[in-house]
PDB file of C-alpha atoms in Angstrom:
ATOM      1  CA  ASP A  61      -4.114  -2.425   1.998  1.00 95.00           C
ATOM      2  CA  ILE A  62      -4.804   0.093  -0.575  1.00 97.00           C
ATOM      3  CA  GLN A  63      -1.724   2.189  -1.337  1.00 98.00           C
ATOM      4  CA  MET A  64      -2.404   5.512  -2.284  1.00 98.00           C
ATOM      5  CA  THR A  65       0.329   7.895  -4.070  1.00 98.00           C
ATOM      6  CA  GLN A  66       0.221  11.543  -4.758  1.00 98.00           C
ATOM      7  CA  SER A  67       2.129  13.808  -7.334  1.00 98.00           C
ATOM      8  CA  PRO A  68       3.676  16.078  -7.102  1.00 97.00           C
ATOM      9  CA  SER A  69       5.267  15.841  -3.674  1.00 97.00           C
ATOM     10  CA  SER A  70       5.478  19.793  -3.655  1.00 97.00           C
ATOM     11  CA  VAL A  71       4.548  22.569  -5.935  1.00 97.00           C
ATOM     12  CA  SER A  72       5.810  26.170  -5.892  1.00 96.00           C
ATOM     13  CA  THR A  73       3.207  28.546  -7.179  1.00 94.00           C
ATOM     14  CA  SER A  74       1.768  32.031  -7.007  1.00 94.00           C
ATOM     15  CA  VAL A  75      -1.405  33.620  -5.757  1.00 95.00           C
ATOM     16  CA  GLY A  76      -4.075  33.515  -8.579  1.00 95.00           C
ATOM     17  CA  ASP A  77      -2.496  30.323 -10.191  1.00 96.00           C
ATOM     18  CA  ARG A  78      -4.322  27.314 -10.751  1.00 97.00           C
ATOM     19  CA  VAL A  79      -2.924  24.138  -9.247  1.00 97.00           C
ATOM     20  CA  THR A  80      -3.799  20.318 -10.002  1.00 98.00           C
ATOM     21  CA  ILE A  81      -2.687  17.478  -7.599  1.00 98.00           C
ATOM     22  CA  THR A  82      -3.083  14.040  -8.747  1.00 98.00           C
ATOM     23  CA  CYS A  83      -3.753  10.825  -6.141  1.00 98.00           C
ATOM     24  CA  ARG A  84      -3.602   7.263  -7.564  1.00 98.00           C
ATOM     25  CA  ALA A  85      -4.939   4.387  -5.769  1.00 98.00           C
ATOM     26  CA  SER A  86      -3.193   0.793  -5.951  1.00 98.00           C
ATOM     27  CA  GLN A  87      -6.759  -0.632  -6.932  1.00 98.00           C
ATOM     28  CA  GLY A  88      -9.911   0.547  -7.898  1.00 97.00           C
ATOM     29  CA  ILE A  89     -11.879   2.469  -5.303  1.00 96.00           C
ATOM     30  CA  SER A  90     -14.946   3.669  -7.316  1.00 96.00           C
ATOM     31  CA  SER A  91     -15.460   7.391  -6.101  1.00 96.00           C
ATOM     32  CA  TRP A  92     -14.637   6.747  -2.530  1.00 96.00           C
ATOM     33  CA  LEU A  93     -12.011   9.277  -2.191  1.00 97.00           C
ATOM     34  CA  ALA A  94     -11.633  12.346   0.023  1.00 98.00           C
ATOM     35  CA  TRP A  95      -9.264  15.469  -0.069  1.00 98.00           C
ATOM     36  CA  TYR A  96      -8.064  17.231   2.931  1.00 98.00           C
ATOM     37  CA  GLN A  97      -5.949  20.404   3.681  1.00 98.00           C
ATOM     38  CA  GLN A  98      -3.548  20.592   6.513  1.00 97.00           C
ATOM     39  CA  LYS A  99      -1.796  23.709   7.780  1.00 96.00           C
ATOM     40  CA  PRO A 100       1.248  23.513  10.210  1.00 94.00           C
ATOM     41  CA  GLY A 101       0.240  22.366  13.712  1.00 93.00           C
ATOM     42  CA  LYS A 102      -3.334  21.907  12.666  1.00 96.00           C
ATOM     43  CA  ALA A 103      -5.595  19.047  12.025  1.00 97.00           C
ATOM     44  CA  PRO A 104      -6.592  18.084   8.553  1.00 98.00           C
ATOM     45  CA  LYS A 105      -9.764  19.719   7.092  1.00 98.00           C
ATOM     46  CA  LEU A 106     -12.096  17.959   4.796  1.00 98.00           C
ATOM     47  CA  LEU A 107     -12.290  19.651   1.462  1.00 98.00           C
ATOM     48  CA  ILE A 108     -13.966  16.996  -0.887  1.00 98.00           C
ATOM     49  CA  TYR A 109     -15.618  13.810  -0.346  1.00 97.00           C
ATOM     50  CA  ALA A 110     -16.853  11.194  -2.774  1.00 96.00           C
ATOM     51  CA  ALA A 111     -14.238  12.351  -5.299  1.00 97.00           C
ATOM     52  CA  SER A 112     -15.974  15.441  -6.347  1.00 98.00           C
ATOM     53  CA  SER A 113     -18.508  16.665  -3.687  1.00 97.00           C
ATOM     54  CA  LEU A 114     -17.404  19.857  -1.939  1.00 98.00           C
ATOM     55  CA  GLN A 115     -17.845  19.934   1.890  1.00 97.00           C
ATOM     56  CA  SER A 116     -19.954  22.594   3.252  1.00 96.00           C
ATOM     57  CA  GLY A 117     -18.341  25.682   3.738  1.00 96.00           C
ATOM     58  CA  VAL A 118     -15.336  25.075   1.470  1.00 98.00           C
ATOM     59  CA  PRO A 119     -14.796  27.735  -1.369  1.00 97.00           C
ATOM     60  CA  SER A 120     -15.866  26.672  -4.748  1.00 97.00           C
ATOM     61  CA  ARG A 121     -12.461  27.275  -6.017  1.00 97.00           C
ATOM     62  CA  PHE A 122     -11.499  23.830  -4.829  1.00 98.00           C
ATOM     63  CA  SER A 123     -12.861  20.866  -6.902  1.00 98.00           C
ATOM     64  CA  GLY A 124     -12.238  17.199  -7.489  1.00 98.00           C
ATOM     65  CA  SER A 125     -12.665  14.641 -10.114  1.00 98.00           C
ATOM     66  CA  GLY A 126     -12.024  11.043 -11.035  1.00 98.00           C
ATOM     67  CA  SER A 127     -13.104   7.617 -10.352  1.00 98.00           C
ATOM     68  CA  GLY A 128     -11.491   4.022 -10.136  1.00 97.00           C
ATOM     69  CA  THR A 129      -7.740   4.697  -9.376  1.00 98.00           C
ATOM     70  CA  ASP A 130      -6.854   8.181 -10.647  1.00 98.00           C
ATOM     71  CA  PHE A 131      -8.156  11.376  -9.118  1.00 98.00           C
ATOM     72  CA  THR A 132      -7.388  15.089  -9.085  1.00 98.00           C
ATOM     73  CA  LEU A 133      -7.898  17.955  -6.898  1.00 98.00           C
ATOM     74  CA  THR A 134      -7.801  21.450  -8.443  1.00 98.00           C
ATOM     75  CA  ILE A 135      -7.474  24.687  -6.948  1.00 97.00           C
ATOM     76  CA  SER A 136      -8.333  27.443  -9.144  1.00 96.00           C
ATOM     77  CA  ASN A 137      -7.424  31.125  -8.482  1.00 95.00           C
ATOM     78  CA  LEU A 138      -5.065  30.077  -5.490  1.00 96.00           C
ATOM     79  CA  GLN A 139      -5.419  32.444  -2.502  1.00 95.00           C
ATOM     80  CA  PRO A 140      -3.033  32.916   0.414  1.00 94.00           C
ATOM     81  CA  GLU A 141      -4.709  30.888   2.705  1.00 96.00           C
ATOM     82  CA  ASP A 142      -4.537  27.965   0.370  1.00 96.00           C
ATOM     83  CA  PHE A 143      -0.718  27.370   0.814  1.00 94.00           C
ATOM     84  CA  ALA A 144      -0.863  24.107   2.848  1.00 97.00           C
ATOM     85  CA  THR A 145      -0.108  20.259   2.591  1.00 97.00           C
ATOM     86  CA  TYR A 146      -2.921  18.376   0.776  1.00 98.00           C
ATOM     87  CA  TYR A 147      -3.778  14.732   1.386  1.00 98.00           C
ATOM     88  CA  CYS A 148      -6.050  12.151  -0.342  1.00 98.00           C
ATOM     89  CA  GLN A 149      -7.765   9.425   1.502  1.00 98.00           C
ATOM     90  CA  GLN A 150      -9.378   6.185   0.162  1.00 97.00           C
ATOM     91  CA  ALA A 151     -12.751   5.456   1.800  1.00 94.00           C
ATOM     92  CA  ASN A 152     -13.482   2.211  -0.063  1.00 95.00           C
ATOM     93  CA  SER A 153     -12.094  -0.461   2.314  1.00 94.00           C
ATOM     94  CA  PHE A 154     -10.328  -1.030   5.630  1.00 94.00           C
ATOM     95  CA  PRO A 155      -7.831   0.056   6.653  1.00 96.00           C
ATOM     96  CA  PHE A 156      -8.408   3.548   5.445  1.00 97.00           C
ATOM     97  CA  THR A 157      -5.353   4.981   3.966  1.00 97.00           C
ATOM     98  CA  PHE A 158      -3.761   8.246   3.120  1.00 98.00           C
ATOM     99  CA  GLY A 159      -1.540   9.503   0.391  1.00 98.00           C
ATOM    100  CA  PRO A 160       1.843  11.063   1.381  1.00 97.00           C
ATOM    101  CA  GLY A 161       0.844  14.598   0.763  1.00 97.00           C
ATOM    102  CA  THR A 162       1.486  17.342  -1.578  1.00 98.00           C
ATOM    103  CA  LYS A 163       2.973  20.646  -0.339  1.00 97.00           C
ATOM    104  CA  VAL A 164       1.729  23.714  -1.986  1.00 97.00           C
ATOM    105  CA  ASP A 165       4.010  26.696  -1.290  1.00 94.00           C
ATOM    106  CA  ILE A 166       4.675  30.209  -2.279  1.00 86.00           C
ATOM    107  CA  LYS A 167       7.166  30.601  -5.411  1.00 84.00           C
TER     108      LYS A 167
ATOM    109  CA  GLN B 134     -20.674  23.141  16.029  1.00 91.00           C
ATOM    110  CA  VAL B 135     -19.358  19.859  16.874  1.00 95.00           C
ATOM    111  CA  GLN B 136     -15.851  20.134  18.698  1.00 97.00           C
ATOM    112  CA  LEU B 137     -13.525  17.366  19.639  1.00 98.00           C
ATOM    113  CA  GLN B 138     -10.893  17.442  22.240  1.00 98.00           C
ATOM    114  CA  GLU B 139      -8.086  14.854  22.933  1.00 98.00           C
ATOM    115  CA  SER B 140      -6.542  14.445  26.352  1.00 96.00           C
ATOM    116  CA  GLY B 141      -3.806  12.025  27.725  1.00 92.00           C
ATOM    117  CA  PRO B 142      -0.221  11.905  28.635  1.00 90.00           C
ATOM    118  CA  GLY B 143       2.299  13.728  26.417  1.00 91.00           C
ATOM    119  CA  LEU B 144       5.371  11.720  27.597  1.00 95.00           C
ATOM    120  CA  MET B 145       5.592   8.141  27.953  1.00 96.00           C
ATOM    121  CA  LYS B 146       8.228   5.161  28.428  1.00 97.00           C
ATOM    122  CA  PRO B 147       8.652   2.167  26.187  1.00 97.00           C
ATOM    123  CA  SER B 148       6.509  -0.695  27.071  1.00 97.00           C
ATOM    124  CA  GLU B 149       3.833   1.430  28.665  1.00 97.00           C
ATOM    125  CA  THR B 150       0.281   1.516  27.584  1.00 97.00           C
ATOM    126  CA  LEU B 151      -1.066   4.666  26.053  1.00 97.00           C
ATOM    127  CA  SER B 152      -4.478   5.837  27.090  1.00 98.00           C
ATOM    128  CA  LEU B 153      -6.201   8.763  25.083  1.00 98.00           C
ATOM    129  CA  THR B 154      -9.776  10.227  25.635  1.00 98.00           C
ATOM    130  CA  CYS B 155     -11.727  12.143  23.189  1.00 98.00           C
ATOM    131  CA  THR B 156     -14.408  14.633  24.441  1.00 98.00           C
ATOM    132  CA  VAL B 157     -17.066  15.464  22.035  1.00 97.00           C
ATOM    133  CA  SER B 158     -18.983  18.642  22.751  1.00 96.00           C
ATOM    134  CA  GLY B 159     -21.787  20.536  20.494  1.00 95.00           C
ATOM    135  CA  GLY B 160     -23.492  17.245  19.573  1.00 93.00           C
ATOM    136  CA  SER B 161     -24.334  13.779  20.378  1.00 92.00           C
ATOM    137  CA  ILE B 162     -21.774  10.898  20.170  1.00 94.00           C
ATOM    138  CA  SER B 163     -24.713   8.655  19.331  1.00 92.00           C
ATOM    139  CA  SER B 164     -25.182   7.277  15.637  1.00 90.00           C
ATOM    140  CA  TYR B 165     -21.739   8.054  14.474  1.00 94.00           C
ATOM    141  CA  TYR B 166     -18.359   6.304  13.986  1.00 96.00           C
ATOM    142  CA  TRP B 167     -15.454   7.869  15.902  1.00 97.00           C
ATOM    143  CA  ASN B 168     -12.056   7.465  14.735  1.00 98.00           C
ATOM    144  CA  TRP B 169      -8.301   7.781  15.888  1.00 98.00           C
ATOM    145  CA  ILE B 170      -5.713   8.799  13.514  1.00 98.00           C
ATOM    146  CA  ARG B 171      -1.903   9.584  14.097  1.00 98.00           C
ATOM    147  CA  GLN B 172       0.706  11.487  12.377  1.00 97.00           C
ATOM    148  CA  PRO B 173       4.477  10.963  13.291  1.00 94.00           C
ATOM    149  CA  ALA B 174       6.408  14.351  12.755  1.00 91.00           C
ATOM    150  CA  GLY B 175       6.953  14.771   9.159  1.00 86.00           C
ATOM    151  CA  LYS B 176       5.142  11.635   8.025  1.00 89.00           C
ATOM    152  CA  ASP B 177       2.027  10.411   6.663  1.00 92.00           C
ATOM    153  CA  LEU B 178      -1.293  10.034   8.362  1.00 97.00           C
ATOM    154  CA  GLU B 179      -2.018   6.522   9.604  1.00 98.00           C
ATOM    155  CA  TRP B 180      -5.665   5.285  10.571  1.00 98.00           C
ATOM    156  CA  ILE B 181      -5.720   3.554  13.729  1.00 98.00           C
ATOM    157  CA  GLY B 182      -9.297   2.408  14.330  1.00 97.00           C
ATOM    158  CA  ARG B 183     -12.827   3.535  14.793  1.00 97.00           C
ATOM    159  CA  ILE B 184     -15.665   2.722  17.126  1.00 97.00           C
ATOM    160  CA  TYR B 185     -19.320   3.116  16.735  1.00 96.00           C
ATOM    161  CA  SER B 186     -21.581   4.602  19.324  1.00 93.00           C
ATOM    162  CA  ASN B 187     -22.822   1.118  20.196  1.00 94.00           C
ATOM    163  CA  GLY B 188     -19.345  -0.142  20.758  1.00 94.00           C
ATOM    164  CA  ASN B 189     -18.659  -1.781  17.356  1.00 96.00           C
ATOM    165  CA  THR B 190     -15.010  -1.431  16.270  1.00 96.00           C
ATOM    166  CA  ASN B 191     -12.778  -1.777  13.269  1.00 96.00           C
ATOM    167  CA  TYR B 192      -8.999  -1.717  13.847  1.00 97.00           C
ATOM    168  CA  ASN B 193      -6.073  -1.316  11.598  1.00 97.00           C
ATOM    169  CA  PRO B 194      -4.564  -4.956  11.286  1.00 96.00           C
ATOM    170  CA  SER B 195      -1.191  -3.238  11.589  1.00 94.00           C
ATOM    171  CA  LEU B 196      -2.148  -2.093  15.071  1.00 93.00           C
ATOM    172  CA  ASN B 197      -4.932  -4.680  15.685  1.00 83.00           C
ATOM    173  CA  SER B 198      -3.076  -6.740  18.517  1.00 90.00           C
ATOM    174  CA  ARG B 199      -2.033  -3.671  20.523  1.00 97.00           C
ATOM    175  CA  VAL B 200      -5.334  -1.450  20.157  1.00 98.00           C
ATOM    176  CA  THR B 201      -8.525  -1.336  22.029  1.00 97.00           C
ATOM    177  CA  MET B 202     -11.151   1.308  21.771  1.00 98.00           C
ATOM    178  CA  SER B 203     -14.165   2.131  24.131  1.00 97.00           C
ATOM    179  CA  VAL B 204     -16.970   4.589  24.167  1.00 97.00           C
ATOM    180  CA  ASP B 205     -18.943   6.158  27.078  1.00 96.00           C
ATOM    181  CA  THR B 206     -22.028   7.544  25.645  1.00 94.00           C
ATOM    182  CA  SER B 207     -22.943   9.044  29.090  1.00 94.00           C
ATOM    183  CA  LYS B 208     -19.876  11.341  29.048  1.00 95.00           C
ATOM    184  CA  ASN B 209     -19.781  11.832  25.199  1.00 96.00           C
ATOM    185  CA  GLN B 210     -16.351  10.357  25.182  1.00 97.00           C
ATOM    186  CA  PHE B 211     -14.391   7.633  23.365  1.00 98.00           C
ATOM    187  CA  SER B 212     -11.071   6.427  24.219  1.00 98.00           C
ATOM    188  CA  LEU B 213      -7.953   4.517  22.679  1.00 98.00           C
ATOM    189  CA  LYS B 214      -5.576   2.229  24.583  1.00 98.00           C
ATOM    190  CA  LEU B 215      -2.396   1.227  22.794  1.00 98.00           C
ATOM    191  CA  THR B 216      -0.225  -1.386  24.556  1.00 97.00           C
ATOM    192  CA  SER B 217       3.617  -1.837  24.537  1.00 96.00           C
ATOM    193  CA  VAL B 218       4.377   1.333  23.170  1.00 97.00           C
ATOM    194  CA  THR B 219       7.778   2.015  21.580  1.00 97.00           C
ATOM    195  CA  ALA B 220       9.500   5.069  19.816  1.00 96.00           C
ATOM    196  CA  ALA B 221       7.765   4.226  16.788  1.00 95.00           C
ATOM    197  CA  ASP B 222       4.441   5.183  18.379  1.00 97.00           C
ATOM    198  CA  THR B 223       5.687   8.747  18.895  1.00 97.00           C
ATOM    199  CA  ALA B 224       3.180  10.909  17.051  1.00 97.00           C
ATOM    200  CA  VAL B 225       0.445  13.656  17.057  1.00 97.00           C
ATOM    201  CA  TYR B 226      -2.870  11.662  17.707  1.00 98.00           C
ATOM    202  CA  PHE B 227      -5.990  12.835  16.436  1.00 98.00           C
ATOM    203  CA  CYS B 228      -9.630  11.879  17.061  1.00 98.00           C
ATOM    204  CA  ALA B 229     -12.151  12.574  14.206  1.00 98.00           C
ATOM    205  CA  ARG B 230     -15.776  11.935  13.628  1.00 97.00           C
ATOM    206  CA  GLU B 231     -16.883  10.063  10.256  1.00 96.00           C
ATOM    207  CA  MET B 232     -19.444  11.991   8.197  1.00 92.00           C
ATOM    208  CA  GLY B 233     -21.943   9.454   8.295  1.00 84.00           C
ATOM    209  CA  GLY B 234     -23.815   7.494   5.596  1.00 81.00           C
ATOM    210  CA  PRO B 235     -21.738   5.784   3.072  1.00 83.00           C
ATOM    211  CA  ASN B 236     -18.891   8.386   3.333  1.00 86.00           C
ATOM    212  CA  TRP B 237     -16.118   6.866   5.522  1.00 92.00           C
ATOM    213  CA  VAL B 238     -14.438  10.228   5.628  1.00 96.00           C
ATOM    214  CA  PHE B 239     -13.750  12.661   8.586  1.00 97.00           C
ATOM    215  CA  ASP B 240     -15.532  15.878   8.879  1.00 96.00           C
ATOM    216  CA  HIS B 241     -14.731  16.930  12.299  1.00 97.00           C
ATOM    217  CA  TRP B 242     -11.208  16.602  13.914  1.00 98.00           C
ATOM    218  CA  GLY B 243      -9.737  17.379  17.266  1.00 98.00           C
ATOM    219  CA  GLN B 244      -6.745  19.754  17.484  1.00 97.00           C
ATOM    220  CA  GLY B 245      -4.251  16.642  17.975  1.00 97.00           C
ATOM    221  CA  THR B 246      -2.254  15.745  20.953  1.00 97.00           C
ATOM    222  CA  LEU B 247       1.481  15.062  20.868  1.00 97.00           C
ATOM    223  CA  VAL B 248       2.508  11.652  22.479  1.00 97.00           C
ATOM    224  CA  THR B 249       6.301  11.140  22.763  1.00 97.00           C
ATOM    225  CA  VAL B 250       7.766   7.804  23.825  1.00 97.00           C
ATOM    226  CA  SER B 251      11.207   7.889  25.228  1.00 96.00           C
ATOM    227  CA  SER B 252      13.205   6.345  27.965  1.00 93.00           C
TER     228      SER B 252
END
């Protein structure tokens, strides 16, 4: 199985800040990576797919980059509704696997 | 807008078989892959497996021997059976649709249903 790691595990930040989350795959996955946002008691929401493609309806302050084994999710101008946990998922091979999550909370 | 809704028992005993159904509304179940994903409280998301509208399946090897998925296109539903459950199977279970094409990512999710395994 492809193992996914994320850093940091949590970050405290403020409205208006820029946040960068890193995801690393244990082997190359080309650009087959997605990012999700999850709020407590809710299902994950797809933000980014194919490493850098913005899902329809997702604000442009979310952006993704990377290929191979190293990927980043950047949230610019953080808004109150962005405080949540973010997960990466490799979509390269079975079984699909997720990272352990990065919690973004208010400083 | 496609919506998914999970249904099934909330509480089970060890060794029983878990049966969950996901009902799809607002769109057809045809021509997509449909997935089950679970999340134990405070833990990572785990992909269980997927089924195509024609019945083709892929399962996570870690659960393969205990998992069976099925689809009923006439009812726009797909289902999960997990045998011989233990406390380790306690989790929120989500059903989700794959985006389609080459992107094996999940663009529509159900709200999730909590399954607790306890004697």
